[in-house]
mmCIF file of C-alpha atoms in Angstrom:
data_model
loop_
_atom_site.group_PDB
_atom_site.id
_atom_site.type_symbol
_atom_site.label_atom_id
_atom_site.label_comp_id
_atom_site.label_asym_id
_atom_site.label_seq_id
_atom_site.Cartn_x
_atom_site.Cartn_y
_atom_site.Cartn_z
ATOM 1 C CA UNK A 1 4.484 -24.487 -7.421
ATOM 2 C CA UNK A 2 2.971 -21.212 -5.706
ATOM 3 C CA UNK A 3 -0.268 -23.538 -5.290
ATOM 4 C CA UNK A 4 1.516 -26.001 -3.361
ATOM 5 C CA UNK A 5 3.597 -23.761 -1.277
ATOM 6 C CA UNK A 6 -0.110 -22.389 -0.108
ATOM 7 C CA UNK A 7 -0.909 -25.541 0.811
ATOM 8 C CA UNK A 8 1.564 -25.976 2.489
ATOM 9 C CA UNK A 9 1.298 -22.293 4.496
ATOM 10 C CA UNK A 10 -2.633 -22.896 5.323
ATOM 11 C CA UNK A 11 -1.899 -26.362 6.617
ATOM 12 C CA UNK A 12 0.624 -24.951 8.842
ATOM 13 C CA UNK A 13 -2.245 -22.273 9.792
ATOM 14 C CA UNK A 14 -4.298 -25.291 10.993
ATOM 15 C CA UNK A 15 -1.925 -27.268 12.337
ATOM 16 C CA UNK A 16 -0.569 -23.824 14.463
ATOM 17 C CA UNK A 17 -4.452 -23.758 16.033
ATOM 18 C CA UNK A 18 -4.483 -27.144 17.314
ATOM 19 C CA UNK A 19 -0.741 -26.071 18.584
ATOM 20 C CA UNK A 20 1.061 -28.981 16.797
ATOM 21 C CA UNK A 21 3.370 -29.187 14.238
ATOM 22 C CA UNK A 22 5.391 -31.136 11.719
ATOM 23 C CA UNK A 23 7.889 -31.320 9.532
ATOM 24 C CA UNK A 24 7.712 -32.533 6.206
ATOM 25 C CA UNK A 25 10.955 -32.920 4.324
ATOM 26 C CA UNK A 26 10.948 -32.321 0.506
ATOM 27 C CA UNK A 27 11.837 -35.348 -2.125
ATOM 28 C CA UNK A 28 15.368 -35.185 -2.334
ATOM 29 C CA UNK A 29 16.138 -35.962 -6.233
ATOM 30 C CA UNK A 30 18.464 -38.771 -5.657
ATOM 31 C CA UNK A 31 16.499 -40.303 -2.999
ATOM 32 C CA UNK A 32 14.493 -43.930 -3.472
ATOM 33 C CA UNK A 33 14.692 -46.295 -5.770
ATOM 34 C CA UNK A 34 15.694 -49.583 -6.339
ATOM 35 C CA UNK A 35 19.100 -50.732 -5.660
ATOM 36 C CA UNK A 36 19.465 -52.757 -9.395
ATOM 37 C CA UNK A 37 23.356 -54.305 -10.147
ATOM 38 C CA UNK A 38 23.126 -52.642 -13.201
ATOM 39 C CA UNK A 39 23.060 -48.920 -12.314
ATOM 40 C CA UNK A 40 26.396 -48.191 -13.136
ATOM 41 C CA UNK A 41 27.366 -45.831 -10.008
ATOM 42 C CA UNK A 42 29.039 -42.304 -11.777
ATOM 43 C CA UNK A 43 32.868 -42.348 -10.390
ATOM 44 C CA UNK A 44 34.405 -39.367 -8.381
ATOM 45 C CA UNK A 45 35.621 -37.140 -11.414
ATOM 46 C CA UNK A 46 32.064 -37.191 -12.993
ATOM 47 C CA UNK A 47 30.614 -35.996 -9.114
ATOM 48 C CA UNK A 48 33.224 -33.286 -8.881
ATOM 49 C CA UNK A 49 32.892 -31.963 -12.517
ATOM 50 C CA UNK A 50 29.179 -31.569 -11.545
ATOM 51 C CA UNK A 51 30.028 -29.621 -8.915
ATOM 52 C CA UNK A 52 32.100 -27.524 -10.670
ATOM 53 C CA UNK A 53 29.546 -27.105 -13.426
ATOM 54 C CA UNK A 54 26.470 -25.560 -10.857
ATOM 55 C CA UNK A 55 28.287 -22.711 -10.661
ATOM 56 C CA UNK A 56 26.780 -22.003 -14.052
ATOM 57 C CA UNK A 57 23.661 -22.819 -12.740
ATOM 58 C CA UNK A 58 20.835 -20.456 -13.397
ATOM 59 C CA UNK A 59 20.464 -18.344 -10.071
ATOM 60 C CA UNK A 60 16.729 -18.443 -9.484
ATOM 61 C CA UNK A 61 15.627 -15.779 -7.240
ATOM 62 C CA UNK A 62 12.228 -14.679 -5.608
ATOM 63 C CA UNK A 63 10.902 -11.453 -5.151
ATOM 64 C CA UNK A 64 8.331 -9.250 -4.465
ATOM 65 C CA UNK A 65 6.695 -7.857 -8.134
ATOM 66 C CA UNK A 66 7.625 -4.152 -7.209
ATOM 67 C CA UNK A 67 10.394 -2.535 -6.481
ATOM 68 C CA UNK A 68 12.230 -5.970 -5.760
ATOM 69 C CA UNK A 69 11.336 -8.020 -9.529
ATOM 70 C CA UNK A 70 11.618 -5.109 -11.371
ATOM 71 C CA UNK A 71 15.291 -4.166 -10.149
ATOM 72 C CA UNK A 72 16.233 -7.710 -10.537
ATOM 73 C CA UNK A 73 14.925 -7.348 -14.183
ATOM 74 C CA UNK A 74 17.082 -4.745 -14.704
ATOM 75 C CA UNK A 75 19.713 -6.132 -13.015
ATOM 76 C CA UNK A 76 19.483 -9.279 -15.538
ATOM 77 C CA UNK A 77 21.309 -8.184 -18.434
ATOM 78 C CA UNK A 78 24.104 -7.166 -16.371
ATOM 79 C CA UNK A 79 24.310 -10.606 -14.995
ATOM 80 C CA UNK A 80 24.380 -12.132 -17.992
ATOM 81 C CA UNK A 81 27.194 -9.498 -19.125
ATOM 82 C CA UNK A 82 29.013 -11.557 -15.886
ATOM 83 C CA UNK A 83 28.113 -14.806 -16.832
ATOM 84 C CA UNK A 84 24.876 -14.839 -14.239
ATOM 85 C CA UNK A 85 21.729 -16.511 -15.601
ATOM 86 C CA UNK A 86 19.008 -14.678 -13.446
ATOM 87 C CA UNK A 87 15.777 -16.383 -13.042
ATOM 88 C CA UNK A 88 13.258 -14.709 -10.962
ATOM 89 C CA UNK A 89 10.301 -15.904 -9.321
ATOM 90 C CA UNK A 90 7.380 -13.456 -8.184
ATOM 91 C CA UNK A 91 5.792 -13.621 -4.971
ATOM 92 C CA UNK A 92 2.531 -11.509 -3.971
ATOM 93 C CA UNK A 93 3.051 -12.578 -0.176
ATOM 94 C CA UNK A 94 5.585 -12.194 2.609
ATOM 95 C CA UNK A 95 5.686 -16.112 3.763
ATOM 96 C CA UNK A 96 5.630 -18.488 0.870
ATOM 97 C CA UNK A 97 8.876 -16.846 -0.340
ATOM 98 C CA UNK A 98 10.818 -18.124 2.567
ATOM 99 C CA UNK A 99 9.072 -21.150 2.438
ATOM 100 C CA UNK A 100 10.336 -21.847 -1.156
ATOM 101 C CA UNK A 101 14.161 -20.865 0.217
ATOM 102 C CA UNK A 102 14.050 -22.942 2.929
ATOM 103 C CA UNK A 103 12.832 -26.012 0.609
ATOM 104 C CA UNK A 104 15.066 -25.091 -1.775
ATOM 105 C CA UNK A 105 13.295 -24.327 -4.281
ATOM 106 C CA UNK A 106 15.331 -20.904 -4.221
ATOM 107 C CA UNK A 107 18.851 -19.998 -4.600
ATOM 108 C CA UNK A 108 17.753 -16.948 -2.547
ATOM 109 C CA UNK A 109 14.898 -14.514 -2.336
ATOM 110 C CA UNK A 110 14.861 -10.114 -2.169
ATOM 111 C CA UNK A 111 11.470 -9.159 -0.665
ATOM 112 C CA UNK A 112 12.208 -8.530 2.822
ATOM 113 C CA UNK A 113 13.995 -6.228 5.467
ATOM 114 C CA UNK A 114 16.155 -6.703 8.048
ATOM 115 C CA UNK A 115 14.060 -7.079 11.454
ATOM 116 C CA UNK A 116 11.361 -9.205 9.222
ATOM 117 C CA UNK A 117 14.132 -11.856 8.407
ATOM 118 C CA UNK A 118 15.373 -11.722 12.027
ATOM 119 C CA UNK A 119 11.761 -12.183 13.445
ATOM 120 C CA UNK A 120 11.186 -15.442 10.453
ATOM 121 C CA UNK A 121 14.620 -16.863 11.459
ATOM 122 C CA UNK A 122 13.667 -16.693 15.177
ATOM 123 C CA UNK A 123 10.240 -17.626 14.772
ATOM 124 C CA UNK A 124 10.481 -20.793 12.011
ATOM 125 C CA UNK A 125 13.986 -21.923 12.615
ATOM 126 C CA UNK A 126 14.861 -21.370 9.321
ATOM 127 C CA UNK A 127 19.003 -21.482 8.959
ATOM 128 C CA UNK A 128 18.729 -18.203 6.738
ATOM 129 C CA UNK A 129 21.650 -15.107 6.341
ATOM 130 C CA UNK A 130 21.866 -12.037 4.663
ATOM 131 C CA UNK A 131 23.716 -12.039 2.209
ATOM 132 C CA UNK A 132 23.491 -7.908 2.047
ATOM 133 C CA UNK A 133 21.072 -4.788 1.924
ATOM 134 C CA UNK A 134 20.335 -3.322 -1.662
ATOM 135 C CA UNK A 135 17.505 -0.840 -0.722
ATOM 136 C CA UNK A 136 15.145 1.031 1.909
ATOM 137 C CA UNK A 137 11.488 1.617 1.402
ATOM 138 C CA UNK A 138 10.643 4.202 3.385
ATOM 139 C CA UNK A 139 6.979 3.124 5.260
ATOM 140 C CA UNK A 140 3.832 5.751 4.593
ATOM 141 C CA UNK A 141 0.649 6.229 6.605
ATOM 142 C CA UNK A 142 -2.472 7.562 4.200
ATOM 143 C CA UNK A 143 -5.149 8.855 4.860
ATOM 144 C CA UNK A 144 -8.769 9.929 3.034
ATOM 145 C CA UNK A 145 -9.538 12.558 5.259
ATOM 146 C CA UNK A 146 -6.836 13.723 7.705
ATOM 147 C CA UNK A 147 -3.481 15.614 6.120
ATOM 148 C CA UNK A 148 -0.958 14.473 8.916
ATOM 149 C CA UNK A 149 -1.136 12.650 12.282
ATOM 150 C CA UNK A 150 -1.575 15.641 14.702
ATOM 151 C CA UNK A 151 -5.240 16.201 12.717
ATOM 152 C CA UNK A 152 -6.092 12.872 14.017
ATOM 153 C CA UNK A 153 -8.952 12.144 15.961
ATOM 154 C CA UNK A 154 -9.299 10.792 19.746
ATOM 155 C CA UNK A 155 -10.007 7.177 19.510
ATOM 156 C CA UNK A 156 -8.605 7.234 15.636
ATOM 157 C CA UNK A 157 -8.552 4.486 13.983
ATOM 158 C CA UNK A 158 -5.061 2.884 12.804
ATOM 159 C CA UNK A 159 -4.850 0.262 9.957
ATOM 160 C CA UNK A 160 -1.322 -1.806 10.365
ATOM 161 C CA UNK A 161 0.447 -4.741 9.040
ATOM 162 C CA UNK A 162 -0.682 -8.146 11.495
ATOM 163 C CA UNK A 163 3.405 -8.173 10.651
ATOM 164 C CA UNK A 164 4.904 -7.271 14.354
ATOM 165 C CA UNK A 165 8.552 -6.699 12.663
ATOM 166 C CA UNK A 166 6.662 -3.338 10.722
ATOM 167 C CA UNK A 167 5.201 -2.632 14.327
ATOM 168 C CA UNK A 168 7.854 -0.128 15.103
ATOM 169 C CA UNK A 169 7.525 1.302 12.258
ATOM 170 C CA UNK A 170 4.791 2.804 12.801
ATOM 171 C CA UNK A 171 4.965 3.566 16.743
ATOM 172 C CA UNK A 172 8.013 5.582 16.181
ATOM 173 C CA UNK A 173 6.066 8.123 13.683
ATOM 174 C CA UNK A 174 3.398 8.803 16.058
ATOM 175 C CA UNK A 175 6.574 9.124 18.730
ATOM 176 C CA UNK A 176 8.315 11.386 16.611
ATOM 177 C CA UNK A 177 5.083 13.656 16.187
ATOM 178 C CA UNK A 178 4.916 13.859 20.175
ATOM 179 C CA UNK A 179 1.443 11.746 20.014
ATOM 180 C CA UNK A 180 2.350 8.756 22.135
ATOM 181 C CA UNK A 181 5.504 7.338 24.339
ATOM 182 C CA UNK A 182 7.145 4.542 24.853
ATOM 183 C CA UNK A 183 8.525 2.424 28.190
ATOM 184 C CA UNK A 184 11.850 3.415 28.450
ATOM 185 C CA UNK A 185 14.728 1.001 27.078
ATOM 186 C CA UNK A 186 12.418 -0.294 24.286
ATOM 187 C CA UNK A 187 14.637 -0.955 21.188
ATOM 188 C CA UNK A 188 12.031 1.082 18.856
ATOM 189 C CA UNK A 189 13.085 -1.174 15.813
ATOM 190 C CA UNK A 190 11.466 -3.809 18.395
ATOM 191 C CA UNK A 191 8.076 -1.803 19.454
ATOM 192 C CA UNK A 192 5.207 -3.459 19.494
ATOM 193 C CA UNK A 193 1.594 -2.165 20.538
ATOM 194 C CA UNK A 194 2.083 -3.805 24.381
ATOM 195 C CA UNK A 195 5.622 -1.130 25.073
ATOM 196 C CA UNK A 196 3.245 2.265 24.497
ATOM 197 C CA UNK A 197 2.805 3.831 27.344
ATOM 198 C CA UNK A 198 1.041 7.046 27.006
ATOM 199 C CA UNK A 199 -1.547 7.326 24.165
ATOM 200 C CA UNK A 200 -3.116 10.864 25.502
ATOM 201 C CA UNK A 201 -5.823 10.481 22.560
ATOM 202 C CA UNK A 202 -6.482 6.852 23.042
ATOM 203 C CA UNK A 203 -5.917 5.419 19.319
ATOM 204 C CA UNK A 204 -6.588 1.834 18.672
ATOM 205 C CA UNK A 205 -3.702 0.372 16.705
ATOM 206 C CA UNK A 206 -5.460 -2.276 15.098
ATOM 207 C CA UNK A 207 -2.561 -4.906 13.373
ATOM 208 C CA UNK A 208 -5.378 -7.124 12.120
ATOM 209 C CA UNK A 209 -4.769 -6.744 8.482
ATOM 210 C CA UNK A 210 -2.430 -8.681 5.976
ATOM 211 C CA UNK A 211 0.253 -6.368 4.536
ATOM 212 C CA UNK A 212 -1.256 -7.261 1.248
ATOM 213 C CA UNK A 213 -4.687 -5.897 1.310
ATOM 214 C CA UNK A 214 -3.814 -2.853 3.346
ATOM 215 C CA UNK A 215 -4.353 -0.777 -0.228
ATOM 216 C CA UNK A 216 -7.412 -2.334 -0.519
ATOM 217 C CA UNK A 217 -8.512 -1.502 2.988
ATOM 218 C CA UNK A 218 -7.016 2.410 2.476
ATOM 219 C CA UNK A 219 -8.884 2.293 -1.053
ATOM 220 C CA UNK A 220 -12.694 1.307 0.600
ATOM 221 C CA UNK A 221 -12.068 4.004 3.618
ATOM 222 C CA UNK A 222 -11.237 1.507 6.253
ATOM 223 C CA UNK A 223 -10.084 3.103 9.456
ATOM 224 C CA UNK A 224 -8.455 6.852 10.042
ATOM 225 C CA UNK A 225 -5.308 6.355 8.755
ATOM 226 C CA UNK A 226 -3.566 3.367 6.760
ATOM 227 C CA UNK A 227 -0.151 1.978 7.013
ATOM 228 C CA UNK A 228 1.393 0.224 4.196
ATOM 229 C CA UNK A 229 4.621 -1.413 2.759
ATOM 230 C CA UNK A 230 5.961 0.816 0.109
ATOM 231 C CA UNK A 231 6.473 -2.244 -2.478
ATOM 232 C CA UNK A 232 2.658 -2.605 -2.109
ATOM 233 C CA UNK A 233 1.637 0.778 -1.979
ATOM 234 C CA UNK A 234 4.041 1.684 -5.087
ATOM 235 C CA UNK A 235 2.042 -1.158 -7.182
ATOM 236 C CA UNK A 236 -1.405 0.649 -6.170
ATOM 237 C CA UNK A 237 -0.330 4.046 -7.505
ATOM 238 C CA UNK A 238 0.215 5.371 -4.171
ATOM 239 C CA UNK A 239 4.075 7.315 -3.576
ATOM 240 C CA UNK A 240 4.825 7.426 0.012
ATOM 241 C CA UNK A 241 6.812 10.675 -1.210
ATOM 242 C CA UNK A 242 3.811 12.273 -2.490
ATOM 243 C CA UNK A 243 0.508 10.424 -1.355
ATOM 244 C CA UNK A 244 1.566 9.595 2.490
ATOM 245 C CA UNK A 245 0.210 11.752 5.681
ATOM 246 C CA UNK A 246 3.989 10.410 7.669
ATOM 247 C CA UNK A 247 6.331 8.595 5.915
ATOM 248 C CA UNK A 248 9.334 7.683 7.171
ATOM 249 C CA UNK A 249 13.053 9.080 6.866
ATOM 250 C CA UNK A 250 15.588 7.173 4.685
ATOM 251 C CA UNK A 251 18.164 8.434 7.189
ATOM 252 C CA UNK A 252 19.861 5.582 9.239
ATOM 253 C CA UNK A 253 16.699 3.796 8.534
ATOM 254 C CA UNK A 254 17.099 -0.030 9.535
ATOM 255 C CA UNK A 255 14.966 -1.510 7.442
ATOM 256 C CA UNK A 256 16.928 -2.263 4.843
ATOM 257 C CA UNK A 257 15.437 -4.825 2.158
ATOM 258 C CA UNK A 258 18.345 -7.863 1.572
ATOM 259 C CA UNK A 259 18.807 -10.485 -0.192
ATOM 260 C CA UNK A 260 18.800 -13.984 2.118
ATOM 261 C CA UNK A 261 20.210 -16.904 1.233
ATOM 262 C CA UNK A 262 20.358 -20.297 2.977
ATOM 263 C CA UNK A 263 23.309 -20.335 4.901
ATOM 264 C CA UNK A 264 26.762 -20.793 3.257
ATOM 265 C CA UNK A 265 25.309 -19.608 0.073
ATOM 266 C CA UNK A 266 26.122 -15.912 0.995
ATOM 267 C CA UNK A 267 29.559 -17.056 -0.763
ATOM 268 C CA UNK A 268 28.369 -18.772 -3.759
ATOM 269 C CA UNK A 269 29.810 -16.792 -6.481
ATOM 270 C CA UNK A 270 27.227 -16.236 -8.515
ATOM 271 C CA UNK A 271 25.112 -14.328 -5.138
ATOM 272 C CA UNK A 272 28.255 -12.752 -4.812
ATOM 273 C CA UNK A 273 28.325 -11.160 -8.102
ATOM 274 C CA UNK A 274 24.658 -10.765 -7.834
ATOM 275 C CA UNK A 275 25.042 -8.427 -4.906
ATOM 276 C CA UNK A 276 28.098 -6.482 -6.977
ATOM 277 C CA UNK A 277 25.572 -6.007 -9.651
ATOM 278 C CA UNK A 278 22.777 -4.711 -7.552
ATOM 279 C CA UNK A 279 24.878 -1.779 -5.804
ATOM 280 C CA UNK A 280 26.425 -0.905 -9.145
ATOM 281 C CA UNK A 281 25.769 2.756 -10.595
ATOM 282 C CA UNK A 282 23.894 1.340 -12.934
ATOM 283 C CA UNK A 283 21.651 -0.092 -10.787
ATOM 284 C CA UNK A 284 22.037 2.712 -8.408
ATOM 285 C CA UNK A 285 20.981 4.948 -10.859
ATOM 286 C CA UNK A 286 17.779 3.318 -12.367
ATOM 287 C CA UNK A 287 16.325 2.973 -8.297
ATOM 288 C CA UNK A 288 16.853 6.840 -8.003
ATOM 289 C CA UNK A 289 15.020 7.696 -11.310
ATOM 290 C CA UNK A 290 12.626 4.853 -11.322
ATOM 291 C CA UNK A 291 10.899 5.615 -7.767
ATOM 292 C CA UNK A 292 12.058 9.005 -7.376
ATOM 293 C CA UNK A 293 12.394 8.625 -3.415
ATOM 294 C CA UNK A 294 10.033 6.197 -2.789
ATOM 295 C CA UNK A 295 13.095 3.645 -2.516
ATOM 296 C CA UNK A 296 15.988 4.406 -1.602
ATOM 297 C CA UNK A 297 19.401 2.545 -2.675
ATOM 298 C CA UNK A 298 21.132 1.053 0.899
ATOM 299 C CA UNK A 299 24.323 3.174 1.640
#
């Protein structure tokens, strides 16, 4: 399934550079066929009884491997204590798991924060909510050779996320440490490269890199100092708490990582009890002593 869903996303890459695009609607499972006499047609009660029953459906969710699969895992037995079969898929990427939601392939997914969904809604058209926050992971910048921003170079060299929801991220740490402004009334949560306005030391921002392989890029000694996603840095053995050069505060931070669901799911029962589960103590609990501050439960 993860194959096809990359088909899918590097056809949509091509299709993007010769700016056109389609849209290909899945196999529904009742669709086609032959219309035979003898195909007994199942009456109303048997249609609303199977309604009834897929609220006992399995609730298959996607995620990110870590933090976001590993809560759900221990989240599961939980569920099940509820009456919640929890299946979860793993996802390595940031696109095919809204891909698989939006074909339905997903009851919902838990890999992504709040301005990322907003920014996939706005740019896809995909009829997504949130159904609610469950944690923050605080955003790190590392660093082989410099020990916090201020030691950095003129003309440094700054490894993002090609992600432009993680942009302000990142332009409100070097704002905090005095190093750069930006044009007034800019929503920082909203920054991108274009709104700085005064970069005294001339640093090139370079957003060029997937949010995957920024590890890999921080790893070989690419650029001055690296950016990267928590969840990804956390499954390379790096802690933002302990590893990072900046990292940000978990204070009225607004990225908070949710779980979306398409929309008028956020009141199926079973996401409901879902999102009970994850802000439980127990689960509360297990994301303080798990990642000892390098995610944060949502408040």
């Amino acid at each position: 399934m993860k194959k096809f869903y990359t088909a899918i996303a590097a056809g949509s890459l091509v299709l993007a550079l010769s700016a056109c695009g389609t849209s290909d609607e899945g196999n529904g499972s009742g669709a086609g066929g032959d219309a035979d006499s003898d195909v007994e047609t199942p009456d109303e009660d048997t249609d609303e009884e199977a309604t009834n029953d897929g609220e006992n459906e399995p609730l298959v969710v996607g995620a990110s491997n870590i933090p976001h699969a590993e809560i759900l895992e221990f989240a599961q037995d939980l569920l099940e204590e509820e009456g919640v079969d929890l299946q979860i898929e793993t996802f390595n990427d940031y696109i095919i798991p809204n891909q698989a939601l939006d074909f339905g392939d997903l009851d919902a997914n838990y890999f992504q924060h709040i301005p990322y969904l907003e920014s996939q809604i706005e740019e896809h058209g995909y009829d997504f909510a949130n159904a609610g926050g469950v944690h923050i992971e605080p955003m790190g910048g590392y660093s082989q050779e410099y020990s916090s921003l201020s030691e950095l170079p003129e003309g440094a060299h700054v490894i993002m996320s090609d992600s432009v929801a993680d942009h302000g991220r990142v332009i409100s740490l070097f704002e905090e440490e005095g190093l750069i402004t930006v044009a007034d009334g800019v929503d920082p949560i909203y920054a991108t490269i274009d709104d700085i306005e005064d970069n005294p030391n001339d640093f090139n921002f370079d957003p060029s890199y997937e949010a995957a392989i920024l590890p890999q890029a921080f790893d070989t000694g690419e650029g001055d100092v690296v950016f990267i996603n928590s969840n990804y840095a956390i499954d390379n053995d790096l802690s933002p708490v302990d590893d990072s050069i900046a990292v940000e505060s978990g204070d009225d931070n607004p990225y908070v990582n949710v779980i979306a669901v398409n929309s008028g799911d956020e009141d199926d029962p079973r996401i409901q009890t879902l999102l009970d589960v994850l802000h439980s103590d127990e689960v509360v609990s297990f994301i303080e002593e798990q990642y000892d501050g390098a995610v944060l439960p949502a408040e």
